[in-house]
Tab-separated table of C-alpha atoms and ligand atoms in Angstrom:
chain	number	residue	atom	x	y	z
J	29	MET	CA	0.503	0.527	0.143
J	30	ALA	CA	1.940	3.639	-1.389
J	31	LEU	CA	2.673	5.533	1.800
J	32	HIS	CA	-0.070	8.107	1.163
J	33	ASP	CA	-2.685	5.385	0.530
J	34	ILE	CA	-1.944	4.596	4.149
J	35	LEU	CA	-2.502	8.253	5.612
J	36	THR	CA	-5.156	8.893	4.292
J	37	ARG	CA	-6.306	6.179	5.449
J	38	MET	CA	-5.016	7.464	9.580
J	39	THR	CA	-6.332	10.508	10.030
J	40	PRO	CA	-9.814	10.774	10.365
J	41	LYS	CA	-11.567	13.589	9.057
J	42	VAL	CA	-13.030	15.879	11.076
J	43	LEU	CA	-16.858	16.457	9.632
J	44	ASP	CA	-17.714	20.179	9.891
J	45	GLY	CA	-21.514	20.622	10.994
J	46	THR	CA	-20.583	24.467	11.626
J	47	ALA	CA	-19.589	24.814	7.998
J	48	ILE	CA	-22.163	22.505	7.089
J	49	ALA	CA	-24.341	24.909	8.819
J	50	ALA	CA	-23.457	27.825	7.429
J	51	GLU	CA	-23.851	26.314	3.550
J	52	ILE	CA	-28.010	25.419	4.929
J	53	LYS	CA	-28.038	29.198	5.390
J	54	ALA	CA	-27.278	30.191	3.130
J	55	GLU	CA	-29.831	28.232	0.384
J	56	VAL	CA	-32.448	29.288	3.127
J	57	ARG	CA	-31.289	32.984	2.286
J	58	HIS	CA	-31.456	32.191	-0.805
J	59	SER	CA	-35.225	30.477	-0.596
J	60	VAL	CA	-36.454	33.417	1.538
J	61	GLU	CA	-35.370	35.731	-0.988
J	62	ALA	CA	-37.339	33.765	-4.163
J	63	LEU	CA	-39.966	33.761	-1.762
J	64	ALA	CA	-39.896	37.387	-2.085
J	65	HIS	CA	-40.231	37.944	-5.003
J	66	ARG	CA	-43.402	36.687	-4.711
J	67	GLY	CA	-44.406	38.968	-1.849
J	68	ILE	CA	-44.239	36.354	0.573
J	69	VAL	CA	-42.058	36.794	4.099
J	70	PRO	CA	-42.027	33.268	6.257
J	71	GLY	CA	-42.912	33.886	9.491
J	72	LEU	CA	-41.908	31.955	12.582
J	73	ALA	CA	-43.851	31.289	16.228
J	74	VAL	CA	-41.154	30.341	18.928
J	75	VAL	CA	-43.407	30.287	22.316
J	76	LEU	CA	-41.295	30.065	25.272
J	77	VAL	CA	-43.390	29.725	28.688
J	78	GLY	CA	-41.660	30.832	32.239
J	79	SER	CA	-38.308	31.839	31.674
J	80	ASP	CA	-35.239	28.374	31.231
J	81	PRO	CA	-32.294	30.110	31.127
J	82	ALA	CA	-30.823	27.636	29.335
J	83	SER	CA	-34.053	27.776	26.898
J	84	GLU	CA	-33.655	31.137	26.634
J	85	VAL	CA	-30.809	30.942	25.430
J	86	TYR	CA	-31.665	28.732	22.454
J	87	VAL	CA	-34.332	30.764	21.877
J	88	ARG	CA	-32.562	34.452	20.904
J	89	ASN	CA	-30.186	31.498	19.149
J	90	LYS	CA	-33.325	30.592	17.208
J	91	VAL	CA	-34.839	34.489	17.026
J	92	LYS	CA	-31.410	35.650	15.884
J	93	SER	CA	-30.710	32.531	13.268
J	94	SER	CA	-34.410	33.897	11.543
J	95	GLY	CA	-34.019	37.519	11.240
J	96	GLU	CA	-30.013	37.022	10.337
J	97	LEU	CA	-32.425	34.774	7.173
J	98	GLY	CA	-35.028	37.635	6.082
J	99	ILE	CA	-37.598	35.422	8.348
J	100	ARG	CA	-39.638	37.049	9.949
J	101	SER	CA	-40.415	35.820	13.396
J	102	LEU	CA	-42.435	36.707	16.480
J	103	LEU	CA	-41.614	36.099	20.484
J	104	LEU	CA	-44.401	34.694	22.703
J	105	THR	CA	-43.607	35.203	26.576
J	106	PRO	CA	-46.155	33.764	28.753
J	107	ALA	CA	-45.209	33.426	32.546
J	108	ALA	CA	-45.146	29.848	33.616
J	109	ASP	CA	-47.747	29.871	35.306
J	110	ILE	CA	-50.181	29.548	32.064
J	111	THR	CA	-52.942	27.707	32.421
J	112	GLU	CA	-52.914	25.165	29.976
J	113	ALA	CA	-56.489	26.148	28.110
J	114	LYS	CA	-54.829	30.046	27.594
J	115	LEU	CA	-51.312	28.553	26.109
J	116	LEU	CA	-54.042	25.738	24.117
J	117	ALA	CA	-56.276	28.471	22.847
J	118	LEU	CA	-52.481	31.233	21.931
J	119	LEU	CA	-51.484	28.140	19.847
J	120	ALA	CA	-55.021	27.924	17.873
J	121	GLU	CA	-54.957	32.118	17.103
J	122	LEU	CA	-51.649	31.134	15.780
J	123	ASN	CA	-52.668	27.972	13.556
J	124	VAL	CA	-55.013	30.508	12.218
J	125	CYS	CA	-52.693	33.408	12.166
J	126	GLU	CA	-51.915	34.474	7.098
J	127	ASP	CA	-48.439	35.642	8.495
J	128	ILE	CA	-47.572	32.724	10.890
J	129	ASP	CA	-45.747	29.746	9.180
J	130	GLY	CA	-43.832	27.959	11.899
J	131	ILE	CA	-45.229	27.321	15.666
J	132	LEU	CA	-42.183	26.127	17.358
J	133	VAL	CA	-43.058	25.258	21.703
J	134	GLN	CA	-40.360	24.993	23.357
J	135	LEU	CA	-39.950	22.690	25.851
J	136	PRO	CA	-39.414	21.780	28.385
J	137	LEU	CA	-42.645	23.170	30.026
J	138	PRO	CA	-43.853	23.384	33.557
J	139	LYS	CA	-44.538	20.862	35.495
J	140	HIS	CA	-48.800	21.502	35.669
J	141	ILE	CA	-48.577	20.854	31.683
J	142	GLU	CA	-49.486	18.055	29.713
J	143	THR	CA	-46.249	18.482	27.168
J	144	ARG	CA	-48.128	16.360	24.430
J	145	ARG	CA	-51.007	17.784	24.430
J	146	ILE	CA	-49.267	21.276	23.187
J	147	LEU	CA	-47.587	19.778	20.354
J	148	GLU	CA	-50.837	18.223	18.763
J	149	ALA	CA	-52.842	21.616	19.653
J	150	VAL	CA	-50.020	23.172	16.511
J	151	ASP	CA	-51.631	22.838	13.668
J	152	PRO	CA	-49.151	19.386	11.437
J	153	GLY	CA	-48.656	22.160	8.761
J	154	LYS	CA	-46.800	24.539	10.809
J	155	ASP	CA	-44.613	22.401	13.395
J	156	VAL	CA	-41.459	23.134	12.622
J	157	ASP	CA	-40.021	21.199	15.351
J	158	GLY	CA	-41.177	17.976	13.037
J	159	PHE	CA	-43.569	16.703	16.764
J	160	HIS	CA	-46.993	16.334	15.976
J	161	PRO	CA	-48.498	12.327	15.587
J	162	VAL	CA	-49.566	13.260	12.431
J	163	ASN	CA	-45.974	14.062	11.148
J	164	VAL	CA	-44.179	11.388	13.990
J	165	GLY	CA	-46.585	9.711	11.117
J	166	ARG	CA	-45.912	10.798	8.076
J	167	LEU	CA	-42.110	10.233	8.561
J	168	GLN	CA	-42.596	6.761	9.766
J	169	ILE	CA	-44.253	5.611	6.260
J	170	GLY	CA	-41.669	7.396	4.103
J	171	GLN	CA	-44.039	9.798	3.336
J	172	GLU	CA	-42.530	13.775	2.813
J	173	SER	CA	-43.149	15.496	5.955
J	174	LEU	CA	-41.941	18.326	8.531
J	175	VAL	CA	-39.166	16.336	10.427
J	176	PRO	CA	-37.206	17.051	13.745
J	177	CYS	CA	-34.658	19.485	13.056
J	178	THR	CA	-32.038	17.455	15.289
J	179	PRO	CA	-31.553	14.248	13.235
J	180	ALA	CA	-32.760	16.426	10.084
J	181	GLY	CA	-29.237	17.959	10.709
J	182	ILE	CA	-27.352	14.329	11.258
J	183	MET	CA	-28.532	13.467	7.934
J	184	GLN	CA	-27.624	16.676	5.971
J	185	VAL	CA	-23.910	15.715	7.709
J	186	LEU	CA	-23.955	12.217	5.874
J	187	HIS	CA	-25.124	13.333	3.307
J	188	ARG	CA	-23.278	16.716	2.513
J	189	SER	CA	-19.696	14.751	3.602
J	190	GLY	CA	-20.536	11.774	0.551
J	191	ILE	CA	-21.147	9.001	2.963
J	192	PRO	CA	-23.255	6.673	2.188
J	193	ILE	CA	-26.004	5.453	4.428
J	194	ALA	CA	-28.058	2.821	1.778
J	195	GLY	CA	-27.033	-1.190	3.266
J	196	ARG	CA	-24.254	-0.115	6.055
J	197	ASP	CA	-25.123	-0.941	9.316
J	198	CYS	CA	-25.698	1.366	11.701
J	199	VAL	CA	-27.031	1.375	15.252
J	200	MET	CA	-27.905	4.565	16.546
J	201	VAL	CA	-27.974	5.193	20.918
J	202	GLY	CA	-30.350	6.312	22.687
J	203	ARG	CA	-34.254	6.459	21.875
J	204	SER	CA	-35.530	9.839	22.455
J	205	ASP	CA	-38.664	11.210	20.330
J	206	ILE	CA	-36.488	13.757	18.991
J	207	VAL	CA	-33.176	12.568	18.410
J	208	GLY	CA	-33.346	8.253	18.460
J	209	LYS	CA	-36.270	7.336	17.273
J	210	PRO	CA	-37.352	9.804	14.084
J	211	ALA	CA	-33.059	10.126	13.525
J	212	SER	CA	-32.999	5.567	12.980
J	213	THR	CA	-36.722	5.910	10.981
J	214	MET	CA	-34.858	8.789	9.216
J	215	LEU	CA	-31.410	5.522	8.018
J	216	LEU	CA	-33.717	2.964	8.037
J	217	ASN	CA	-36.331	4.995	5.519
J	218	GLU	CA	-33.335	5.129	3.069
J	219	GLY	CA	-31.696	1.751	3.555
J	220	ALA	CA	-29.699	1.092	6.083
J	221	THR	CA	-29.932	-1.322	8.670
J	222	VAL	CA	-30.629	-0.532	11.552
J	223	ALA	CA	-30.162	-1.342	15.444
J	224	VAL	CA	-31.982	1.261	18.255
J	225	CYS	CA	-29.687	0.719	21.446
J	226	HIS	CA	-30.923	1.744	24.785
J	227	LYS	CA	-30.983	2.348	28.579
J	228	GLY	CA	-32.360	-1.031	28.423
J	229	THR	CA	-30.183	-3.510	26.172
J	230	ARG	CA	-27.998	-5.355	27.768
J	231	ASP	CA	-24.575	-5.282	25.431
J	232	LEU	CA	-24.258	-2.233	24.054
J	233	ALA	CA	-20.864	-3.001	22.737
J	234	ALA	CA	-21.422	-5.654	20.918
J	235	TYR	CA	-23.917	-3.242	18.757
J	236	THR	CA	-21.428	-0.880	18.814
J	237	GLN	CA	-18.886	-2.238	17.221
J	238	ARG	CA	-21.030	-3.891	14.451
J	239	ALA	CA	-21.696	0.098	13.098
J	240	GLU	CA	-20.751	1.809	9.580
J	241	ILE	CA	-22.194	4.492	10.783
J	242	LEU	CA	-22.484	5.120	15.438
J	243	VAL	CA	-24.640	7.638	15.606
J	244	VAL	CA	-25.103	8.834	19.719
J	245	ALA	CA	-27.402	10.409	21.774
J	246	THR	CA	-27.432	9.894	24.873
J	247	GLY	CA	-26.382	12.668	27.422
J	248	VAL	CA	-24.280	10.378	28.703
J	249	PRO	CA	-20.507	11.927	28.433
J	250	GLY	CA	-18.113	9.976	27.173
J	251	LEU	CA	-20.198	6.668	26.926
J	252	ILE	CA	-18.833	5.037	23.817
J	253	GLN	CA	-15.185	4.385	24.816
J	254	PRO	CA	-12.664	2.479	22.142
J	255	GLU	CA	-12.760	-0.474	22.315
J	256	MET	CA	-16.543	-0.682	21.616
J	257	VAL	CA	-15.568	1.260	17.734
J	258	THR	CA	-14.755	-1.112	14.881
J	259	PRO	CA	-12.468	0.820	12.785
J	260	GLY	CA	-13.339	2.580	9.905
J	261	ALA	CA	-16.667	3.161	11.523
J	262	VAL	CA	-18.083	6.876	10.994
J	263	LEU	CA	-18.804	8.603	14.536
J	264	ILE	CA	-21.834	10.517	14.871
J	265	ASP	CA	-21.941	12.497	18.389
J	266	VAL	CA	-24.623	14.394	19.370
J	267	GLY	CA	-24.067	14.081	23.497
J	268	ILE	CA	-23.607	17.397	24.925
J	269	ASN	CA	-22.825	17.948	28.125
J	270	ARG	CA	-21.097	20.074	30.171
J	271	LEU	CA	-18.448	19.300	32.249
J	272	ASP	CA	-17.487	20.926	35.554
J	273	ARG	CA	-14.939	18.992	37.354
J	274	ALA	CA	-11.928	19.355	36.557
J	275	ALA	CA	-11.429	15.456	37.899
J	276	ASP	CA	-13.246	14.900	34.272
J	277	VAL	CA	-12.150	17.299	31.688
J	278	GLU	CA	-8.745	15.126	32.840
J	279	ARG	CA	-9.921	12.083	33.024
J	280	PHE	CA	-10.935	12.721	28.820
J	281	PHE	CA	-9.107	15.956	27.063
J	282	PRO	CA	-5.301	14.590	29.461
J	283	ALA	CA	-3.556	16.504	26.329
J	284	ASP	CA	-6.296	18.471	24.297
J	285	GLU	CA	-5.201	22.226	26.008
J	286	GLY	CA	-7.083	24.543	24.425
J	287	ARG	CA	-10.050	22.440	26.526
J	288	ARG	CA	-8.320	22.759	29.528
J	289	ALA	CA	-7.354	26.644	29.222
J	290	THR	CA	-11.049	26.787	28.560
J	291	PHE	CA	-12.110	25.168	31.530
J	292	ALA	CA	-9.619	27.171	33.125
J	293	LYS	CA	-11.629	30.405	32.007
J	294	ARG	CA	-14.959	29.416	32.078
J	295	GLY	CA	-15.566	26.453	34.990
J	296	PHE	CA	-16.135	23.864	32.158
J	297	VAL	CA	-16.244	22.424	28.711
J	298	LEU	CA	-18.772	20.814	27.149
J	299	MET	CA	-18.007	16.806	25.097
J	300	GLY	CA	-20.058	14.430	23.829
J	301	ASP	CA	-21.279	10.559	24.357
J	302	ILE	CA	-18.245	9.403	22.584
J	303	ASP	CA	-14.994	9.457	24.992
J	304	PRO	CA	-12.696	11.298	21.770
J	305	ARG	CA	-9.799	8.607	22.089
J	306	CYS	CA	-12.139	7.415	19.517
J	307	TYR	CA	-11.878	9.577	17.161
J	308	GLU	CA	-8.441	7.461	16.406
J	309	ARG	CA	-10.598	4.472	15.279
J	310	SER	CA	-13.148	6.268	12.935
J	311	SER	CA	-13.444	7.555	9.285
J	312	ALA	CA	-15.572	10.231	10.072
J	313	TYR	CA	-16.493	11.797	13.094
J	314	THR	CA	-18.380	15.142	14.367
J	315	PRO	CA	-16.626	17.019	16.961
J	316	VAL	CA	-18.017	18.309	20.184
J	317	PRO	CA	-19.611	21.199	20.177
J	318	GLY	CA	-18.769	22.153	16.709
J	319	GLY	CA	-21.241	19.592	15.129
J	320	VAL	CA	-23.980	17.788	14.750
J	321	GLY	CA	-25.821	20.918	17.663
J	322	ALA	CA	-24.626	23.139	15.010
J	323	LEU	CA	-26.972	22.364	12.856
J	324	THR	CA	-30.589	22.161	15.040
J	325	ILE	CA	-31.199	25.827	14.448
J	326	ALA	CA	-30.395	25.854	10.187
J	327	MET	CA	-32.881	23.172	9.722
J	328	LEU	CA	-35.274	24.815	11.570
J	329	MET	CA	-34.452	27.791	8.988
J	330	HIS	CA	-34.995	24.844	6.493
J	331	ASN	CA	-38.101	23.664	7.850
J	332	THR	CA	-39.594	27.142	8.250
J	333	VAL	CA	-39.279	28.619	4.842
J	334	LYS	CA	-40.524	24.759	3.370
J	335	ALA	CA	-43.596	24.978	5.359
J	336	ALA	CA	-44.281	28.839	4.120
J	337	ARG	CA	-43.901	26.507	0.839
J	338	MET	CA	-46.184	23.430	1.570
J	339	ARG	CA	-48.677	26.070	2.099
J	340	ARG	CA	-49.615	27.983	-0.327
J	341	GLY	CA	-49.033	24.761	-2.347
J	342	LEU	CA	-45.348	25.612	-3.704
J	343	ALA	CA	-43.752	23.237	-2.464
I	5	NAD	P1	-33.173	11.736	26.663
I	5	NAD	O1	-32.569	11.335	27.916
I	5	NAD	O2	-34.615	12.072	26.585
I	5	NAD	O3	-32.866	10.162	25.630
I	5	NAD	C1	-31.048	9.539	25.844
I	5	NAD	C2	-31.189	8.371	26.208
I	5	NAD	O4	-30.552	7.756	25.966
I	5	NAD	C3	-32.761	7.105	26.726
I	5	NAD	O5	-33.018	6.474	25.016
I	5	NAD	C4	-32.192	6.396	26.439
I	5	NAD	O6	-33.201	4.898	26.978
I	5	NAD	C5	-30.768	6.476	26.398
I	5	NAD	N1	-29.271	5.840	26.998
I	5	NAD	C6	-29.195	6.918	28.745
I	5	NAD	N2	-28.346	5.724	28.894
I	5	NAD	C7	-27.855	5.629	28.332
I	5	NAD	C8	-26.921	4.393	28.466
I	5	NAD	N3	-25.965	3.853	30.063
I	5	NAD	N4	-26.303	3.299	27.542
I	5	NAD	C9	-27.013	3.262	26.159
I	5	NAD	N5	-28.199	4.536	26.009
I	5	NAD	C10	-28.371	4.948	26.806
I	5	NAD	O7	-32.072	12.917	26.034
I	5	NAD	P2	-32.121	12.717	24.068
I	5	NAD	O8	-33.556	14.204	24.548
I	5	NAD	O9	-32.311	12.829	23.434
I	5	NAD	O10	-30.440	14.295	24.510
I	5	NAD	C11	-29.605	13.213	23.960
I	5	NAD	C12	-28.740	14.277	24.043
I	5	NAD	O11	-28.583	14.494	23.150
I	5	NAD	C13	-28.259	15.259	25.198
I	5	NAD	O12	-26.878	14.798	25.519
I	5	NAD	C14	-28.437	16.533	25.047
I	5	NAD	O13	-28.331	17.777	25.249
I	5	NAD	C15	-27.886	16.287	23.288
I	5	NAD	N6	-28.734	16.539	22.505
I	5	NAD	C16	-28.449	17.705	20.976
I	5	NAD	C17	-28.922	18.870	20.729
I	5	NAD	C18	-28.592	19.332	19.620
I	5	NAD	O14	-27.300	18.804	18.813
I	5	NAD	N7	-29.154	20.616	19.032
I	5	NAD	C19	-30.658	18.571	20.359
I	5	NAD	C20	-31.107	17.217	20.943
I	5	NAD	C21	-30.690	16.573	21.696
């Protein structure tokens, strides 16, 4: 084997989510401009109940991205003690509002509100999070629909990085309704053989070791260890975890000066569910931060324009 081939094989490719997100946002901006020629400005309503600090940051970023791409956004911030009936009434108004194409209810909701009931009250045609049962069902049967943003982002990373999916052994670790289940369905719909693992899986490594594409969304920092990864696998890390103990930073990033400097400055660093020592065994991987996380808002913007087009029969 030529030295070049050996080196190419040995150097895993970093799948740059930030660059892919920028590409998608540029396409969205283009679509928004095309709609503007028809006198259409896509509108996104973001409903944030209460004042959870993490949710406030997410919502701010969504509103900011909308503005940058020419999407009109409407931020609604009812107090944490809003009744379920009032929140349902608000959604009913947004459902019939002509200027609104996408409706997003930021989760989690306060405990006295039943999340399922709220998500089901959003018009499926405006459901830019893809959480309504109608859209979940459409995804399941492979029908065009609005699909959840983070799993859609995972698929964009794979597609735009030229990673083939059909016929490949994929393992999805995590089975949440917002990431694991829809992501596994999308992979299956594209012809992969998919195993879905979760907290109750008895021998996780026996599955992950088979994976040509390993997608992990558990919220357990460093769950995936090097011996659980087959050489040459593609690693997609959805986990976003905050490490705020020096011992953990030492353990996961013993040689990463940059990360240790960030910890010294901010008191925490972010890491995924895949131990970074797995990277060298892979053919390609998404870093954390700067991987899948960067795609979610781009896909929300994409879904908003898609909803605007679908509602007018333009899709
Ligand atoms: P969740 O808590 O709803 O689900 C976690 C899943 O992981 C469950 O299905 C559980 O069975 C499984 N799991 C937990 N421990 C496990 C273990 N030891 N072995 C095997 N499986 C295990 O979480 P979620 O909402 O799907 O999010 C998962 C991670 O992805 C979190 O870190 C979250 O912050 C991150 N996330 C990122 C984005 C983004 O990038 N924008 C979006 C959503 C979630």
